[in-house]
Each structure stands twice: as structure tokens, then as C-alpha cells.
């Protein structure tokens, strides 16, 4: 049972401007570095899709269902909290869907198949092996470094999940939709995020880069 009597500190929520700055910085770096390119998809999975770190680490290529009218990420019971599988819509935000598709296609070009991990080690010595949770948490902080050390110190990868839920609600998705996408056991948990950020985005273009 999830708690419904707690609140989310506003400092744990990335603003739309901060998300845009991080995305733009990562895309610049991704042109030169495979690690930055993977950090981009880690940031997207956390901050735009709301995946938990264990879910992110265990996601397989076959869990990314893009060849359907409404693309989605399937969170299998083996990696989901409380072993409750769910579907996370990938069509709610165009930029996130485009980056997810590009990374999936890149992994396929590396020889990955449906049972291989979406996010994995890219080093020559350990290529394809799982990333541990400590590594992924550290990568999230590295991804956010454009925001400055003081701001990064306030953030964790779970801040990405908090941000996803908050911005999706602010963009007009319903409490029930976001509850199901986030895997909350109660709509009361989801409702905590209803007034954390202002509604400054449109459905379909929620997480925009900053020029």
C-alpha cells in the first residue's frame, strides 16, 4: 500500500525549463559520446516516462512496443514494483517517443534482439551487460550537470519520476491515466502531484528542449 499522507517538495520536481536545458545539453553531447546518448535515454525514461530505476535497468528491447497505433513501454511483472505489470504510453510526448525510437534502433544496429537490455554497458569490455542501480543513479546526476552543482545536489533519479507525474498531470492527462502509467496503487498518491507545477505545456509536446 502506498502512502497518501506525504507531500513532494517542489525542489524535487524539475521545472519545464530545467528539463529543456538538460535535454538540449544531452543532445549536444550525444553527437560526440555514446555515454551521453545513453544518458539521454536514461533521463527520458525517468523524467518523461516516469520509470523507477529498477524498471529502467531491467527494460528489454521487446518491452518497447513502437509498431502500434499508440506506442507504449510494457513494464513486465518481473521488474515492476509489487510485480504489477503495466503499460506506459509512449505517444503522449513526441520528443520522448522520437528519442526512444532512435535509441531502440541504435541498439538493434548493435545487434541487440528483443530479449536484450535497452540500457546496458557500452564499454568494449562489458558491452551488453546490465548497469547496476548505483551506476544509473550516478548517470542521472551527470545528465543534470548543466543545472549546476547546487541544483544537482538536490536531485536524485526519483526526482525524474516525480517530475514525470507532475508534468503529465499539468499537461492535461487525467489522474486515472497517470496513476496507471506510473503504477501507483492509489489515485490518492497520484493526486499529490496535481498542483506541483503550472500547466505550461500541451499534450504531445510536454518535454521540450531549450534552444
Short mmCIF file of C-alpha atoms in Angstrom, two decimals:
data_model
loop_
_atom_site.label_atom_id
_atom_site.label_comp_id
_atom_site.label_asym_id
_atom_site.label_seq_id
_atom_site.Cartn_x
_atom_site.Cartn_y
_atom_site.Cartn_z
CA UNK A 1 0.00 0.00 0.00
CA UNK A 2 1.49 3.36 -0.99
CA UNK A 3 1.39 6.28 1.39
CA UNK A 4 -1.13 9.01 0.66
CA UNK A 5 -0.28 11.30 3.58
CA UNK A 6 3.04 12.61 2.30
CA UNK A 7 3.95 15.52 0.05
CA UNK A 8 6.52 16.14 -2.64
CA UNK A 9 8.92 19.02 -2.05
CA UNK A 10 8.89 21.42 -5.03
CA UNK A 11 12.70 21.25 -5.08
CA UNK A 12 12.40 17.57 -6.06
CA UNK A 13 10.49 18.50 -9.22
CA UNK A 14 12.40 19.59 -12.31
CA UNK A 15 10.77 22.61 -13.93
CA UNK A 16 9.89 22.62 -17.62
CA UNK A 17 12.81 24.99 -18.21
CA UNK A 18 15.23 22.70 -16.36
CA UNK A 19 14.06 19.66 -18.31
CA UNK A 20 14.55 21.60 -21.54
CA UNK A 21 18.06 22.65 -20.56
CA UNK A 22 19.06 19.08 -19.69
CA UNK A 23 17.63 17.67 -22.92
CA UNK A 24 19.37 20.26 -25.06
CA UNK A 25 22.71 19.75 -23.30
CA UNK A 26 22.49 15.97 -23.58
CA UNK A 27 21.65 16.15 -27.29
CA UNK A 28 24.69 18.34 -27.93
CA UNK A 29 26.91 15.92 -26.03
CA UNK A 30 25.30 12.86 -27.64
CA UNK A 31 26.76 13.81 -31.01
CA UNK A 32 30.21 13.06 -29.63
CA UNK A 33 29.67 10.47 -26.88
CA UNK A 34 27.75 7.18 -26.74
CA UNK A 35 27.59 7.52 -22.95
CA UNK A 36 25.87 10.91 -23.27
CA UNK A 37 23.49 9.39 -25.80
CA UNK A 38 22.60 6.65 -23.33
CA UNK A 39 22.33 9.19 -20.52
CA UNK A 40 19.75 10.97 -22.67
CA UNK A 41 17.55 7.88 -22.83
CA UNK A 42 18.03 7.24 -19.09
CA UNK A 43 16.87 10.81 -18.42
CA UNK A 44 13.92 10.36 -20.78
CA UNK A 45 12.85 7.05 -19.22
CA UNK A 46 12.93 8.56 -15.75
CA UNK A 47 11.76 12.13 -16.28
CA UNK A 48 9.44 11.79 -19.27
CA UNK A 49 8.09 8.25 -18.84
CA UNK A 50 8.27 8.02 -15.03
CA UNK A 51 10.03 4.65 -14.79
CA UNK A 52 11.55 3.56 -11.49
CA UNK A 53 15.28 2.79 -11.52
CA UNK A 54 14.76 -0.99 -11.24
CA UNK A 55 12.31 -0.89 -14.14
CA UNK A 56 14.69 1.17 -16.22
CA UNK A 57 17.59 -1.22 -15.57
CA UNK A 58 15.53 -4.30 -16.48
CA UNK A 59 13.79 -2.99 -19.59
CA UNK A 60 14.30 -5.10 -22.73
CA UNK A 61 14.03 -4.09 -26.36
CA UNK A 62 10.94 -6.26 -26.70
CA UNK A 63 9.25 -4.22 -23.97
CA UNK A 64 9.32 -1.14 -26.18
CA UNK A 65 6.25 -1.56 -28.36
CA UNK A 66 6.53 1.04 -31.12
CA UNK A 67 4.90 -0.66 -34.09
CA UNK A 68 1.34 0.01 -32.94
CA UNK A 69 -1.07 2.93 -33.29
CA UNK A 70 -0.43 4.09 -29.73
CA UNK A 71 3.17 3.11 -28.85
CA UNK A 72 3.92 2.13 -25.26
CA UNK A 73 6.50 0.70 -22.89
CA UNK A 74 5.50 -2.59 -21.28
CA UNK A 75 6.77 -2.88 -17.71
CA UNK A 76 6.90 -6.62 -17.05
CA UNK A 77 5.89 -8.02 -13.67
CA UNK A 78 9.47 -9.27 -13.16
CA UNK A 79 10.74 -5.69 -12.91
CA UNK A 80 7.62 -3.83 -11.74
CA UNK A 81 7.02 -2.79 -8.15
CA UNK A 82 4.68 -5.25 -6.39
CA UNK A 83 5.02 -7.39 -9.55
CA UNK A 84 2.18 -5.46 -11.17
CA UNK A 85 2.77 -5.15 -14.94
CA UNK A 86 1.61 -2.02 -16.71
CA UNK A 87 1.72 -0.08 -19.94
CA UNK A 88 3.36 3.34 -20.05
CA UNK A 89 2.12 5.40 -23.02
CA UNK A 90 4.96 6.50 -25.30
CA UNK A 91 2.71 8.59 -27.54
CA UNK A 92 1.94 11.31 -25.01
CA UNK A 93 5.10 13.25 -25.84
CA UNK A 94 6.54 13.43 -29.36
CA UNK A 95 10.13 14.27 -28.40
CA UNK A 96 10.32 11.42 -25.90
CA UNK A 97 8.91 8.97 -28.43
CA UNK A 98 11.40 10.11 -31.09
CA UNK A 99 14.38 9.69 -28.74
CA UNK A 100 13.13 6.31 -27.52
CA UNK A 101 12.72 5.13 -31.12
CA UNK A 102 16.17 6.37 -32.10
CA UNK A 103 17.83 4.59 -29.17
CA UNK A 104 15.90 1.37 -29.80
CA UNK A 105 17.01 1.48 -33.43
CA UNK A 106 20.59 2.11 -32.34
CA UNK A 107 20.53 -0.92 -30.07
CA UNK A 108 19.19 -3.00 -32.97
CA UNK A 109 22.07 -1.73 -35.11
CA UNK A 110 24.40 -3.02 -32.37
CA UNK A 111 22.94 -6.49 -32.85
CA UNK A 112 20.52 -6.40 -29.90
CA UNK A 113 17.38 -8.53 -30.09
CA UNK A 114 14.04 -8.46 -28.25
CA UNK A 115 15.46 -10.16 -25.13
CA UNK A 116 18.46 -7.84 -24.83
CA UNK A 117 18.51 -4.87 -22.47
CA UNK A 118 17.50 -1.46 -23.76
CA UNK A 119 20.02 0.25 -21.47
CA UNK A 120 23.31 -1.54 -20.86
CA UNK A 121 27.07 -1.16 -20.64
CA UNK A 122 28.53 0.40 -23.78
CA UNK A 123 32.18 -0.23 -22.91
CA UNK A 124 34.13 -2.72 -25.02
CA UNK A 125 35.00 -4.97 -22.06
CA UNK A 126 31.48 -5.31 -20.67
CA UNK A 127 29.27 -4.45 -23.63
CA UNK A 128 25.65 -5.53 -23.24
CA UNK A 129 25.84 -6.28 -19.54
CA UNK A 130 23.32 -4.72 -17.12
CA UNK A 131 24.03 -1.39 -15.47
CA UNK A 132 23.62 -1.53 -11.71
CA UNK A 133 21.30 0.89 -9.95
CA UNK A 134 24.16 2.92 -8.46
CA UNK A 135 25.58 3.50 -11.93
CA UNK A 136 22.21 4.58 -13.32
CA UNK A 137 21.61 6.93 -10.38
CA UNK A 138 25.02 8.48 -10.96
CA UNK A 139 24.31 8.82 -14.68
CA UNK A 140 21.12 10.73 -13.92
CA UNK A 141 23.08 13.26 -11.88
CA UNK A 142 25.67 13.56 -14.64
CA UNK A 143 22.85 14.17 -17.10
CA UNK A 144 21.63 17.08 -14.97
CA UNK A 145 25.01 18.78 -14.50
CA UNK A 146 24.08 21.66 -16.82
CA UNK A 147 21.83 22.83 -13.96
CA UNK A 148 24.84 23.43 -11.71
CA UNK A 149 26.24 21.56 -8.69
CA UNK A 150 23.90 23.08 -6.10
CA UNK A 151 20.80 22.04 -8.04
CA UNK A 152 22.19 18.60 -8.84
CA UNK A 153 22.80 18.04 -5.13
CA UNK A 154 19.03 18.38 -4.56
CA UNK A 155 18.14 15.80 -7.21
CA UNK A 156 18.03 12.02 -7.48
CA UNK A 157 16.79 9.75 -10.24
CA UNK A 158 13.50 9.51 -8.34
CA UNK A 159 13.17 13.26 -8.90
CA UNK A 160 12.78 12.34 -12.53
CA UNK A 161 9.80 10.11 -11.72
CA UNK A 162 8.27 12.85 -9.52
CA UNK A 163 8.73 15.29 -12.40
CA UNK A 164 7.12 12.98 -14.96
CA UNK A 165 3.96 12.53 -12.90
CA UNK A 166 3.72 16.26 -12.14
CA UNK A 167 4.18 17.45 -15.72
CA UNK A 168 1.88 14.83 -17.23
CA UNK A 169 -0.91 15.96 -14.91
CA UNK A 170 -0.17 19.62 -15.63
CA UNK A 171 -0.34 18.88 -19.36
CA UNK A 172 -3.88 17.56 -19.06
CA UNK A 173 -3.61 13.79 -18.63
CA UNK A 174 -6.20 12.58 -16.11
CA UNK A 175 -5.44 11.29 -12.63
CA UNK A 176 -6.55 7.81 -13.66
CA UNK A 177 -4.35 7.82 -16.77
CA UNK A 178 -1.27 8.96 -14.86
CA UNK A 179 -1.97 6.59 -11.96
CA UNK A 180 -1.97 3.66 -14.36
CA UNK A 181 1.10 4.86 -16.28
CA UNK A 182 3.08 5.44 -13.08
CA UNK A 183 1.96 2.22 -11.43
CA UNK A 184 0.56 3.91 -8.33
CA UNK A 185 -1.65 1.66 -6.23
CA UNK A 186 -3.98 4.51 -5.33
CA UNK A 187 -5.26 7.59 -7.12
CA UNK A 188 -4.69 9.45 -3.85
CA UNK A 189 -0.95 9.03 -4.37
CA UNK A 190 -1.18 10.46 -7.88
CA UNK A 191 -3.32 13.40 -6.74
CA UNK A 192 -0.47 14.65 -4.53
CA UNK A 193 1.24 15.87 -7.69
CA UNK A 194 -1.75 17.75 -9.09
CA UNK A 195 -0.66 21.25 -8.12
CA UNK A 196 3.12 20.94 -8.01
CA UNK A 197 3.81 22.56 -11.39
CA UNK A 198 1.91 25.04 -13.52
CA UNK A 199 0.27 23.83 -16.72
CA UNK A 200 2.73 25.33 -19.21
CA UNK A 201 2.77 22.57 -21.86
CA UNK A 202 0.50 20.98 -24.43
CA UNK A 203 -0.30 17.30 -24.73
CA UNK A 204 2.01 15.81 -27.32
CA UNK A 205 4.85 18.26 -26.66
CA UNK A 206 5.26 18.14 -22.91
CA UNK A 207 9.03 17.84 -22.55
CA UNK A 208 10.55 20.38 -24.93
CA UNK A 209 14.21 21.16 -25.43
CA UNK A 210 15.52 24.62 -24.65
CA UNK A 211 17.34 26.32 -27.51
#
